[in-house]
Amino acid sequence: MNIQSSTTIRWGQHALIDLALGDEQVVAALGERQQTTVIDDVATAVLTALAEPLDFPPLADAIVEGDHIAVALGPSLPELPVIVDGLMRGLSHAGVQPADISFVVATDREAKVVGQAIGDSGPQVVVHDPSDEAQLVYIGEMRGDVTLRLNRALAEAELVLPVGSTRDADSSVFDCLFPLFSDSESQQRYAATGEAANELKQRRNEAGWLLGTALVMQVVPNRGGGVAAVLLGTPDRCRAESQAVAESIWHRQYPRTARLVVAGATGHTPTSWQQFARMLTLADELRESDGAIALCAELPKQLGKSLRRLQSARDNQSARRRIARDAHTSPDADTHAAAALADV
């Protein structure tokens, strides 16, 4: 075989896999070799976005002295420490005191990354616990008599700033609010498959509006694991602008399917089961009917009950029946991922 090129797969925070393949074997390589926009100074991009929001006055004009700002950090944000540094600088320029800032995160690992980024400067880092009733505050009722409860730091802040990432048109700018920072019941319900998963985007938008979120930030990742764009503004404008940038980077047409599809998930935090399910579904669209999929990702250490069912099942059909029951009765965080894996 005549080896002509190398394709690099990135996964986790720093891991790399180099695949030596002939050009005739590669259907499409969507890694660093593709030219995409890269922001060299991400902290300054965040600072500029805070100073010049889209369809919104400068942040300094939107707050008064003593206002508490709660920053909801979504999962898998690229360049998380640098983004936090930019947020600290931008909020300081807007007149916000460090003691009036809370960073709300979903995992201890994210809390450690944020804590190292802010040092002893004064902001609070809140790790959300969906099972802790003392952390949860009633926000209101969503359609269908669904109760919305969110983290107390978000509910009691004068200004909530959700910071999420956009990769495709199916995402909501409120992905980093709901159900990420809601109660255990909501998190389990919307980890399920079927109707619950299909309505998730609408529920996220409802949660954002009920909380009264007027300003959001979206970070668009590039294919090399860095940042292509940082956008801040009203939810509608920020959604439109960020999805347009993401579409130009992440949407691709493929000449044919492949015998082997290799994909990597980058980021400072482990890939969630929801993200794993999406990776798997996208990879399955690109493989030949008898082809294989290799996903390179740092996953949660513990399997939930649905993936354990799949692991111990006698056959795939019985596993799918049991996972379907999980989805309708007591979904776990990994139920969607288990269903996707059984389907593939």
mmCIF file of C-alpha atoms in Angstrom:
data_model
loop_
_atom_site.group_PDB
_atom_site.id
_atom_site.type_symbol
_atom_site.label_atom_id
_atom_site.label_comp_id
_atom_site.label_asym_id
_atom_site.label_seq_id
_atom_site.Cartn_x
_atom_site.Cartn_y
_atom_site.Cartn_z
ATOM 1 C CA MET A 1 0.000 0.000 0.000
ATOM 2 C CA ASN A 2 1.305 3.434 -0.872
ATOM 3 C CA ILE A 3 0.981 5.604 2.261
ATOM 4 C CA GLN A 4 0.586 9.199 1.181
ATOM 5 C CA SER A 5 -0.823 11.099 4.134
ATOM 6 C CA SER A 6 -1.622 11.063 7.845
ATOM 7 C CA THR A 7 -4.958 11.908 9.410
ATOM 8 C CA THR A 8 -4.957 13.121 13.035
ATOM 9 C CA ILE A 9 -7.867 12.390 15.374
ATOM 10 C CA ARG A 10 -8.074 14.515 18.533
ATOM 11 C CA TRP A 11 -9.919 13.372 21.639
ATOM 12 C CA GLY A 12 -10.119 14.317 25.301
ATOM 13 C CA GLN A 13 -8.061 17.342 26.258
ATOM 14 C CA HIS A 14 -4.712 16.464 24.688
ATOM 15 C CA ALA A 15 -4.868 12.963 23.186
ATOM 16 C CA LEU A 16 -3.972 12.422 19.519
ATOM 17 C CA ILE A 17 -4.219 9.450 17.176
ATOM 18 C CA ASP A 18 -2.368 9.554 13.854
ATOM 19 C CA LEU A 19 -3.764 7.282 11.130
ATOM 20 C CA ALA A 20 -1.460 6.621 8.194
ATOM 21 C CA LEU A 21 -3.732 6.082 5.214
ATOM 22 C CA GLY A 22 -3.483 6.289 1.469
ATOM 23 C CA ASP A 23 -5.368 9.163 -0.069
ATOM 24 C CA GLU A 24 -7.576 6.740 -2.010
ATOM 25 C CA GLN A 25 -8.759 5.229 1.296
ATOM 26 C CA VAL A 26 -9.963 8.460 2.912
ATOM 27 C CA VAL A 27 -13.563 9.452 2.151
ATOM 28 C CA ALA A 28 -13.284 12.716 4.117
ATOM 29 C CA ALA A 29 -10.926 13.985 6.795
ATOM 30 C CA LEU A 30 -12.618 16.618 8.932
ATOM 31 C CA GLY A 31 -9.743 17.463 11.230
ATOM 32 C CA GLU A 32 -7.108 20.142 11.457
ATOM 33 C CA ARG A 33 -6.134 19.964 7.798
ATOM 34 C CA GLN A 34 -9.385 21.663 6.851
ATOM 35 C CA GLN A 35 -9.038 25.421 6.965
ATOM 36 C CA THR A 36 -11.456 26.875 9.492
ATOM 37 C CA THR A 37 -11.512 30.139 11.385
ATOM 38 C CA VAL A 38 -9.388 30.138 14.519
ATOM 39 C CA ILE A 39 -9.361 32.864 17.178
ATOM 40 C CA ASP A 40 -5.846 33.242 18.522
ATOM 41 C CA ASP A 41 -6.790 35.445 21.500
ATOM 42 C CA VAL A 42 -9.992 33.924 22.866
ATOM 43 C CA ALA A 43 -9.971 35.980 26.084
ATOM 44 C CA THR A 44 -9.927 39.221 24.082
ATOM 45 C CA ALA A 45 -12.759 37.891 21.865
ATOM 46 C CA VAL A 46 -14.850 37.289 24.992
ATOM 47 C CA LEU A 47 -13.958 40.763 26.284
ATOM 48 C CA THR A 48 -15.010 42.352 22.977
ATOM 49 C CA ALA A 49 -18.278 40.396 22.890
ATOM 50 C CA LEU A 50 -19.194 41.642 26.372
ATOM 51 C CA ALA A 51 -18.443 45.213 25.364
ATOM 52 C CA GLU A 52 -20.348 45.038 22.054
ATOM 53 C CA PRO A 53 -23.359 42.675 22.351
ATOM 54 C CA LEU A 54 -25.685 41.946 19.421
ATOM 55 C CA ASP A 55 -29.047 43.767 19.716
ATOM 56 C CA PHE A 56 -28.269 44.607 23.341
ATOM 57 C CA PRO A 57 -26.654 47.581 25.079
ATOM 58 C CA PRO A 58 -23.084 47.277 26.392
ATOM 59 C CA LEU A 59 -23.024 45.169 29.534
ATOM 60 C CA ALA A 60 -21.891 48.139 31.617
ATOM 61 C CA ASP A 61 -25.164 49.907 30.726
ATOM 62 C CA ALA A 62 -27.316 46.900 31.630
ATOM 63 C CA ILE A 63 -26.255 46.428 35.259
ATOM 64 C CA VAL A 64 -26.129 48.569 38.386
ATOM 65 C CA GLU A 65 -23.714 48.491 41.291
ATOM 66 C CA GLY A 66 -24.311 45.499 43.535
ATOM 67 C CA ASP A 67 -26.001 43.325 40.887
ATOM 68 C CA HIS A 68 -25.039 39.682 41.209
ATOM 69 C CA ILE A 69 -24.065 37.951 37.947
ATOM 70 C CA ALA A 70 -24.444 34.176 37.589
ATOM 71 C CA VAL A 71 -22.535 32.638 34.682
ATOM 72 C CA ALA A 72 -23.938 29.232 33.655
ATOM 73 C CA LEU A 73 -21.125 27.327 31.944
ATOM 74 C CA GLY A 74 -22.327 24.667 29.530
ATOM 75 C CA PRO A 75 -20.590 21.331 28.912
ATOM 76 C CA SER A 76 -17.661 20.763 26.538
ATOM 77 C CA LEU A 77 -16.713 24.408 26.100
ATOM 78 C CA PRO A 78 -13.446 24.674 24.179
ATOM 79 C CA GLU A 79 -10.663 26.719 25.796
ATOM 80 C CA LEU A 80 -12.635 26.845 29.072
ATOM 81 C CA PRO A 81 -9.904 28.444 31.246
ATOM 82 C CA VAL A 82 -9.320 31.184 28.656
ATOM 83 C CA ILE A 83 -13.065 31.826 28.293
ATOM 84 C CA VAL A 84 -13.343 32.211 32.068
ATOM 85 C CA ASP A 85 -10.401 34.623 32.052
ATOM 86 C CA GLY A 86 -12.102 36.706 29.361
ATOM 87 C CA LEU A 87 -15.371 36.701 31.309
ATOM 88 C CA MET A 88 -13.609 37.890 34.444
ATOM 89 C CA ARG A 89 -11.903 40.711 32.568
ATOM 90 C CA GLY A 90 -15.089 41.713 30.725
ATOM 91 C CA LEU A 91 -17.268 41.711 33.834
ATOM 92 C CA SER A 92 -14.642 43.723 35.698
ATOM 93 C CA HIS A 93 -14.568 46.319 32.897
ATOM 94 C CA ALA A 94 -18.365 46.514 33.159
ATOM 95 C CA GLY A 95 -18.053 47.419 36.828
ATOM 96 C CA VAL A 96 -18.943 44.062 38.395
ATOM 97 C CA GLN A 97 -17.045 43.242 41.585
ATOM 98 C CA PRO A 98 -15.507 39.738 41.776
ATOM 99 C CA ALA A 99 -17.530 38.957 44.904
ATOM 100 C CA ASP A 100 -20.715 39.561 42.871
ATOM 101 C CA ILE A 101 -19.901 36.841 40.314
ATOM 102 C CA SER A 102 -20.844 33.147 40.501
ATOM 103 C CA PHE A 103 -19.725 30.528 38.007
ATOM 104 C CA VAL A 104 -22.210 27.628 37.959
ATOM 105 C CA VAL A 105 -20.865 24.309 36.645
ATOM 106 C CA ALA A 106 -22.171 20.753 36.428
ATOM 107 C CA THR A 107 -19.127 18.717 37.507
ATOM 108 C CA ASP A 108 -16.307 18.795 40.040
ATOM 109 C CA ARG A 109 -13.818 18.618 37.202
ATOM 110 C CA GLU A 110 -15.189 21.781 35.612
ATOM 111 C CA ALA A 111 -15.143 23.440 39.028
ATOM 112 C CA LYS A 112 -11.444 22.633 39.335
ATOM 113 C CA VAL A 113 -10.688 24.102 35.888
ATOM 114 C CA VAL A 114 -12.662 27.268 36.659
ATOM 115 C CA GLY A 115 -11.136 27.555 40.125
ATOM 116 C CA GLN A 116 -7.636 27.418 38.692
ATOM 117 C CA ALA A 117 -8.558 30.064 36.115
ATOM 118 C CA ILE A 118 -9.926 32.577 38.634
ATOM 119 C CA GLY A 119 -7.461 31.865 41.452
ATOM 120 C CA ASP A 120 -8.143 33.833 44.617
ATOM 121 C CA SER A 121 -9.825 36.736 42.828
ATOM 122 C CA GLY A 122 -13.136 36.367 44.667
ATOM 123 C CA PRO A 123 -15.895 34.840 42.487
ATOM 124 C CA GLN A 124 -17.823 31.859 43.777
ATOM 125 C CA VAL A 125 -17.783 28.515 41.949
ATOM 126 C CA VAL A 126 -21.026 26.574 42.388
ATOM 127 C CA VAL A 127 -21.166 22.865 41.527
ATOM 128 C CA HIS A 128 -24.762 21.975 40.759
ATOM 129 C CA ASP A 129 -26.239 18.970 42.570
ATOM 130 C CA PRO A 130 -29.627 18.083 41.014
ATOM 131 C CA SER A 131 -30.567 15.954 44.027
ATOM 132 C CA ASP A 132 -29.949 18.692 46.618
ATOM 133 C CA GLU A 133 -33.299 20.327 47.367
ATOM 134 C CA ALA A 134 -31.552 23.246 49.065
ATOM 135 C CA GLN A 135 -29.893 24.129 45.750
ATOM 136 C CA LEU A 136 -33.141 24.179 43.763
ATOM 137 C CA VAL A 137 -35.619 27.044 43.356
ATOM 138 C CA TYR A 138 -39.068 26.957 41.767
ATOM 139 C CA ILE A 139 -39.108 29.080 38.597
ATOM 140 C CA GLY A 140 -42.540 28.397 37.107
ATOM 141 C CA GLU A 141 -44.693 26.014 35.115
ATOM 142 C CA MET A 142 -43.864 25.033 31.550
ATOM 143 C CA ARG A 143 -46.526 23.869 29.120
ATOM 144 C CA GLY A 144 -48.150 20.562 30.032
ATOM 145 C CA ASP A 145 -47.901 21.308 33.774
ATOM 146 C CA VAL A 146 -44.174 20.563 33.849
ATOM 147 C CA THR A 147 -42.527 22.258 36.825
ATOM 148 C CA LEU A 148 -39.279 24.129 36.227
ATOM 149 C CA ARG A 149 -36.779 24.202 39.079
ATOM 150 C CA LEU A 150 -33.249 25.517 38.600
ATOM 151 C CA ASN A 151 -30.088 26.058 40.599
ATOM 152 C CA ARG A 152 -30.486 28.674 43.326
ATOM 153 C CA ALA A 153 -27.479 30.729 42.188
ATOM 154 C CA LEU A 154 -29.143 31.197 38.785
ATOM 155 C CA ALA A 155 -32.603 31.862 40.172
ATOM 156 C CA GLU A 156 -31.465 34.546 42.613
ATOM 157 C CA ALA A 157 -29.030 36.452 40.367
ATOM 158 C CA GLU A 158 -29.915 39.857 38.911
ATOM 159 C CA LEU A 159 -28.361 38.791 35.605
ATOM 160 C CA VAL A 160 -27.891 35.238 34.328
ATOM 161 C CA LEU A 161 -25.380 34.754 31.515
ATOM 162 C CA PRO A 162 -25.609 31.293 29.899
ATOM 163 C CA VAL A 163 -22.405 30.362 28.056
ATOM 164 C CA GLY A 164 -22.831 27.419 25.672
ATOM 165 C CA SER A 165 -21.421 26.057 22.442
ATOM 166 C CA THR A 166 -23.053 25.802 19.023
ATOM 167 C CA ARG A 167 -22.220 23.096 16.491
ATOM 168 C CA ASP A 168 -25.461 22.651 14.555
ATOM 169 C CA ALA A 169 -28.909 24.038 13.839
ATOM 170 C CA ASP A 170 -30.578 21.652 16.299
ATOM 171 C CA SER A 171 -29.008 23.257 19.358
ATOM 172 C CA SER A 172 -30.634 25.804 21.649
ATOM 173 C CA VAL A 173 -28.826 28.753 23.196
ATOM 174 C CA PHE A 174 -30.309 27.519 26.470
ATOM 175 C CA ASP A 175 -28.635 24.089 26.294
ATOM 176 C CA CYS A 176 -26.450 25.256 29.168
ATOM 177 C CA LEU A 177 -29.453 25.923 31.427
ATOM 178 C CA PHE A 178 -31.920 23.074 31.067
ATOM 179 C CA PRO A 179 -31.919 20.295 32.062
ATOM 180 C CA LEU A 180 -28.228 20.711 32.998
ATOM 181 C CA PHE A 181 -28.982 22.879 36.053
ATOM 182 C CA SER A 182 -32.427 21.513 36.884
ATOM 183 C CA ASP A 183 -33.561 18.743 39.250
ATOM 184 C CA SER A 184 -32.837 15.017 38.987
ATOM 185 C CA GLU A 185 -36.322 14.207 37.705
ATOM 186 C CA SER A 186 -35.982 16.591 34.754
ATOM 187 C CA GLN A 187 -32.477 15.395 33.955
ATOM 188 C CA GLN A 188 -33.616 11.775 33.880
ATOM 189 C CA ARG A 189 -36.749 12.525 31.879
ATOM 190 C CA TYR A 190 -34.908 14.364 29.140
ATOM 191 C CA ALA A 191 -32.124 11.816 28.902
ATOM 192 C CA ALA A 192 -34.772 9.454 27.545
ATOM 193 C CA THR A 193 -35.549 8.597 23.966
ATOM 194 C CA GLY A 194 -38.666 9.141 21.883
ATOM 195 C CA GLU A 195 -41.055 11.988 22.521
ATOM 196 C CA ALA A 196 -39.160 13.326 25.556
ATOM 197 C CA ALA A 197 -35.969 13.744 23.542
ATOM 198 C CA ASN A 198 -37.810 15.351 20.612
ATOM 199 C CA GLU A 199 -39.351 18.058 22.778
ATOM 200 C CA LEU A 200 -36.119 18.884 24.608
ATOM 201 C CA LYS A 201 -35.181 21.876 22.444
ATOM 202 C CA GLN A 202 -38.571 23.507 23.053
ATOM 203 C CA ARG A 203 -38.307 22.822 26.784
ATOM 204 C CA ARG A 204 -34.873 24.452 26.855
ATOM 205 C CA ASN A 205 -36.224 27.566 25.189
ATOM 206 C CA GLU A 206 -39.126 27.667 27.652
ATOM 207 C CA ALA A 207 -36.708 27.429 30.569
ATOM 208 C CA GLY A 208 -34.640 30.311 29.271
ATOM 209 C CA TRP A 209 -37.629 32.589 28.831
ATOM 210 C CA LEU A 210 -39.176 31.666 32.193
ATOM 211 C CA LEU A 211 -35.894 32.530 33.888
ATOM 212 C CA GLY A 212 -35.999 35.876 32.086
ATOM 213 C CA THR A 213 -32.680 35.393 30.314
ATOM 214 C CA ALA A 214 -32.153 38.379 28.028
ATOM 215 C CA LEU A 215 -28.476 37.869 27.184
ATOM 216 C CA VAL A 216 -26.613 34.735 26.101
ATOM 217 C CA MET A 217 -23.113 33.877 24.923
ATOM 218 C CA GLN A 218 -22.332 31.196 22.350
ATOM 219 C CA VAL A 219 -18.882 29.811 21.599
ATOM 220 C CA VAL A 220 -18.523 28.134 18.201
ATOM 221 C CA PRO A 221 -15.790 25.470 18.242
ATOM 222 C CA ASN A 222 -13.625 24.842 15.211
ATOM 223 C CA ARG A 223 -12.592 21.406 14.048
ATOM 224 C CA GLY A 224 -9.155 21.574 15.624
ATOM 225 C CA GLY A 225 -10.487 21.843 19.179
ATOM 226 C CA GLY A 226 -10.134 25.645 19.385
ATOM 227 C CA VAL A 227 -12.611 28.510 19.046
ATOM 228 C CA ALA A 228 -13.947 29.862 15.761
ATOM 229 C CA ALA A 229 -16.267 32.563 17.123
ATOM 230 C CA VAL A 230 -17.518 34.115 20.362
ATOM 231 C CA LEU A 231 -20.943 35.761 20.114
ATOM 232 C CA LEU A 232 -22.982 37.580 22.742
ATOM 233 C CA GLY A 233 -26.421 39.099 22.418
ATOM 234 C CA THR A 234 -30.148 38.555 22.675
ATOM 235 C CA PRO A 235 -31.154 34.882 22.401
ATOM 236 C CA ASP A 236 -32.700 35.173 18.931
ATOM 237 C CA ARG A 237 -29.846 37.157 17.393
ATOM 238 C CA CYS A 238 -27.138 35.101 19.061
ATOM 239 C CA ARG A 239 -28.817 31.870 17.943
ATOM 240 C CA ALA A 240 -28.997 33.014 14.323
ATOM 241 C CA GLU A 241 -25.425 34.318 14.184
ATOM 242 C CA SER A 242 -23.810 31.364 15.953
ATOM 243 C CA GLN A 243 -25.670 28.768 13.903
ATOM 244 C CA ALA A 244 -24.645 30.499 10.670
ATOM 245 C CA VAL A 245 -20.979 30.296 11.704
ATOM 246 C CA ALA A 246 -21.352 26.692 12.894
ATOM 247 C CA GLU A 247 -23.050 25.693 9.646
ATOM 248 C CA SER A 248 -20.084 26.952 7.629
ATOM 249 C CA ILE A 249 -17.671 24.919 9.759
ATOM 250 C CA TRP A 250 -19.471 21.731 10.753
ATOM 251 C CA HIS A 251 -21.870 20.960 7.897
ATOM 252 C CA ARG A 252 -20.277 18.812 5.202
ATOM 253 C CA GLN A 253 -21.438 16.778 2.215
ATOM 254 C CA TYR A 254 -19.764 13.392 1.816
ATOM 255 C CA PRO A 255 -18.999 11.736 -1.525
ATOM 256 C CA ARG A 256 -19.732 8.251 -0.174
ATOM 257 C CA THR A 257 -19.990 6.187 2.980
ATOM 258 C CA ALA A 258 -16.985 4.544 4.612
ATOM 259 C CA ARG A 259 -15.973 1.102 5.827
ATOM 260 C CA LEU A 260 -14.601 2.686 8.996
ATOM 261 C CA VAL A 261 -15.753 5.917 10.628
ATOM 262 C CA VAL A 262 -13.381 7.319 13.277
ATOM 263 C CA ALA A 263 -14.506 10.272 15.420
ATOM 264 C CA GLY A 264 -13.042 12.041 18.418
ATOM 265 C CA ALA A 265 -14.635 14.197 21.132
ATOM 266 C CA THR A 266 -12.438 16.991 22.449
ATOM 267 C CA GLY A 267 -12.858 19.088 25.572
ATOM 268 C CA HIS A 268 -11.741 19.719 29.137
ATOM 269 C CA THR A 269 -14.510 17.521 30.578
ATOM 270 C CA PRO A 270 -15.616 13.949 29.880
ATOM 271 C CA THR A 271 -18.068 13.406 27.049
ATOM 272 C CA SER A 272 -21.600 13.067 28.412
ATOM 273 C CA TRP A 273 -23.781 10.104 27.453
ATOM 274 C CA GLN A 274 -25.999 12.466 25.468
ATOM 275 C CA GLN A 275 -23.001 13.681 23.471
ATOM 276 C CA PHE A 276 -21.838 10.100 22.995
ATOM 277 C CA ALA A 277 -25.246 9.173 21.566
ATOM 278 C CA ARG A 278 -25.081 12.080 19.125
ATOM 279 C CA MET A 279 -21.557 11.123 18.007
ATOM 280 C CA LEU A 280 -22.710 7.574 17.446
ATOM 281 C CA THR A 281 -25.784 8.590 15.466
ATOM 282 C CA LEU A 282 -23.797 10.943 13.223
ATOM 283 C CA ALA A 283 -21.071 8.348 12.645
ATOM 284 C CA ASP A 284 -23.680 5.742 11.737
ATOM 285 C CA GLU A 285 -24.960 7.983 8.933
ATOM 286 C CA LEU A 286 -21.502 7.889 7.332
ATOM 287 C CA ARG A 287 -20.676 4.194 7.545
ATOM 288 C CA GLU A 288 -21.404 1.425 5.064
ATOM 289 C CA SER A 289 -24.067 -1.059 6.086
ATOM 290 C CA ASP A 290 -21.455 -3.571 7.229
ATOM 291 C CA GLY A 291 -18.883 -0.945 8.257
ATOM 292 C CA ALA A 292 -17.424 -0.171 11.673
ATOM 293 C CA ILE A 293 -17.340 2.845 13.990
ATOM 294 C CA ALA A 294 -14.504 3.870 16.311
ATOM 295 C CA LEU A 295 -15.307 6.641 18.786
ATOM 296 C CA CYS A 296 -12.439 8.191 20.736
ATOM 297 C CA ALA A 297 -13.796 9.937 23.824
ATOM 298 C CA GLU A 298 -13.308 10.262 27.544
ATOM 299 C CA LEU A 299 -16.586 8.905 28.934
ATOM 300 C CA PRO A 300 -18.125 8.957 32.437
ATOM 301 C CA LYS A 301 -16.495 6.344 34.636
ATOM 302 C CA GLN A 302 -19.760 4.720 35.702
ATOM 303 C CA LEU A 303 -22.282 3.033 33.417
ATOM 304 C CA GLY A 304 -25.936 3.745 34.127
ATOM 305 C CA LYS A 305 -28.552 1.034 34.380
ATOM 306 C CA SER A 306 -29.495 1.152 30.678
ATOM 307 C CA LEU A 307 -25.954 0.590 29.416
ATOM 308 C CA ARG A 308 -25.511 -2.177 32.002
ATOM 309 C CA ARG A 309 -28.609 -3.836 30.549
ATOM 310 C CA LEU A 310 -27.034 -3.687 27.100
ATOM 311 C CA GLN A 311 -23.770 -5.058 28.465
ATOM 312 C CA SER A 312 -25.406 -8.072 30.110
ATOM 313 C CA ALA A 313 -28.216 -8.817 27.625
ATOM 314 C CA ARG A 314 -28.443 -12.220 25.938
ATOM 315 C CA ASP A 315 -29.301 -10.626 22.607
ATOM 316 C CA ASN A 316 -29.829 -7.176 21.131
ATOM 317 C CA GLN A 317 -33.604 -7.509 20.754
ATOM 318 C CA SER A 318 -34.173 -8.201 24.444
ATOM 319 C CA ALA A 319 -31.803 -5.366 25.370
ATOM 320 C CA ARG A 320 -33.766 -2.927 23.232
ATOM 321 C CA ARG A 321 -37.029 -3.947 24.910
ATOM 322 C CA ARG A 322 -35.577 -3.381 28.378
ATOM 323 C CA ILE A 323 -34.048 -0.042 27.411
ATOM 324 C CA ALA A 324 -37.375 1.064 25.906
ATOM 325 C CA ARG A 325 -39.009 0.292 29.270
ATOM 326 C CA ASP A 326 -36.360 2.417 30.987
ATOM 327 C CA ALA A 327 -37.178 5.310 28.660
ATOM 328 C CA HIS A 328 -40.871 5.232 29.520
ATOM 329 C CA THR A 329 -40.698 4.408 33.242
ATOM 330 C CA SER A 330 -37.454 5.550 34.910
ATOM 331 C CA PRO A 331 -34.895 6.892 32.419
ATOM 332 C CA ASP A 332 -31.277 7.185 33.498
ATOM 333 C CA ALA A 333 -28.627 9.603 32.210
ATOM 334 C CA ASP A 334 -27.360 6.931 29.814
ATOM 335 C CA THR A 335 -30.725 5.679 28.492
ATOM 336 C CA HIS A 336 -30.507 7.679 25.248
ATOM 337 C CA ALA A 337 -26.942 6.481 24.664
ATOM 338 C CA ALA A 338 -27.883 2.861 25.305
ATOM 339 C CA ALA A 339 -30.804 3.091 22.858
ATOM 340 C CA ALA A 340 -28.562 4.625 20.172
ATOM 341 C CA LEU A 341 -25.907 1.952 20.699
ATOM 342 C CA ALA A 342 -28.493 -0.821 20.474
ATOM 343 C CA ASP A 343 -29.921 0.680 17.282
ATOM 344 C CA VAL A 344 -26.497 0.929 15.614
#
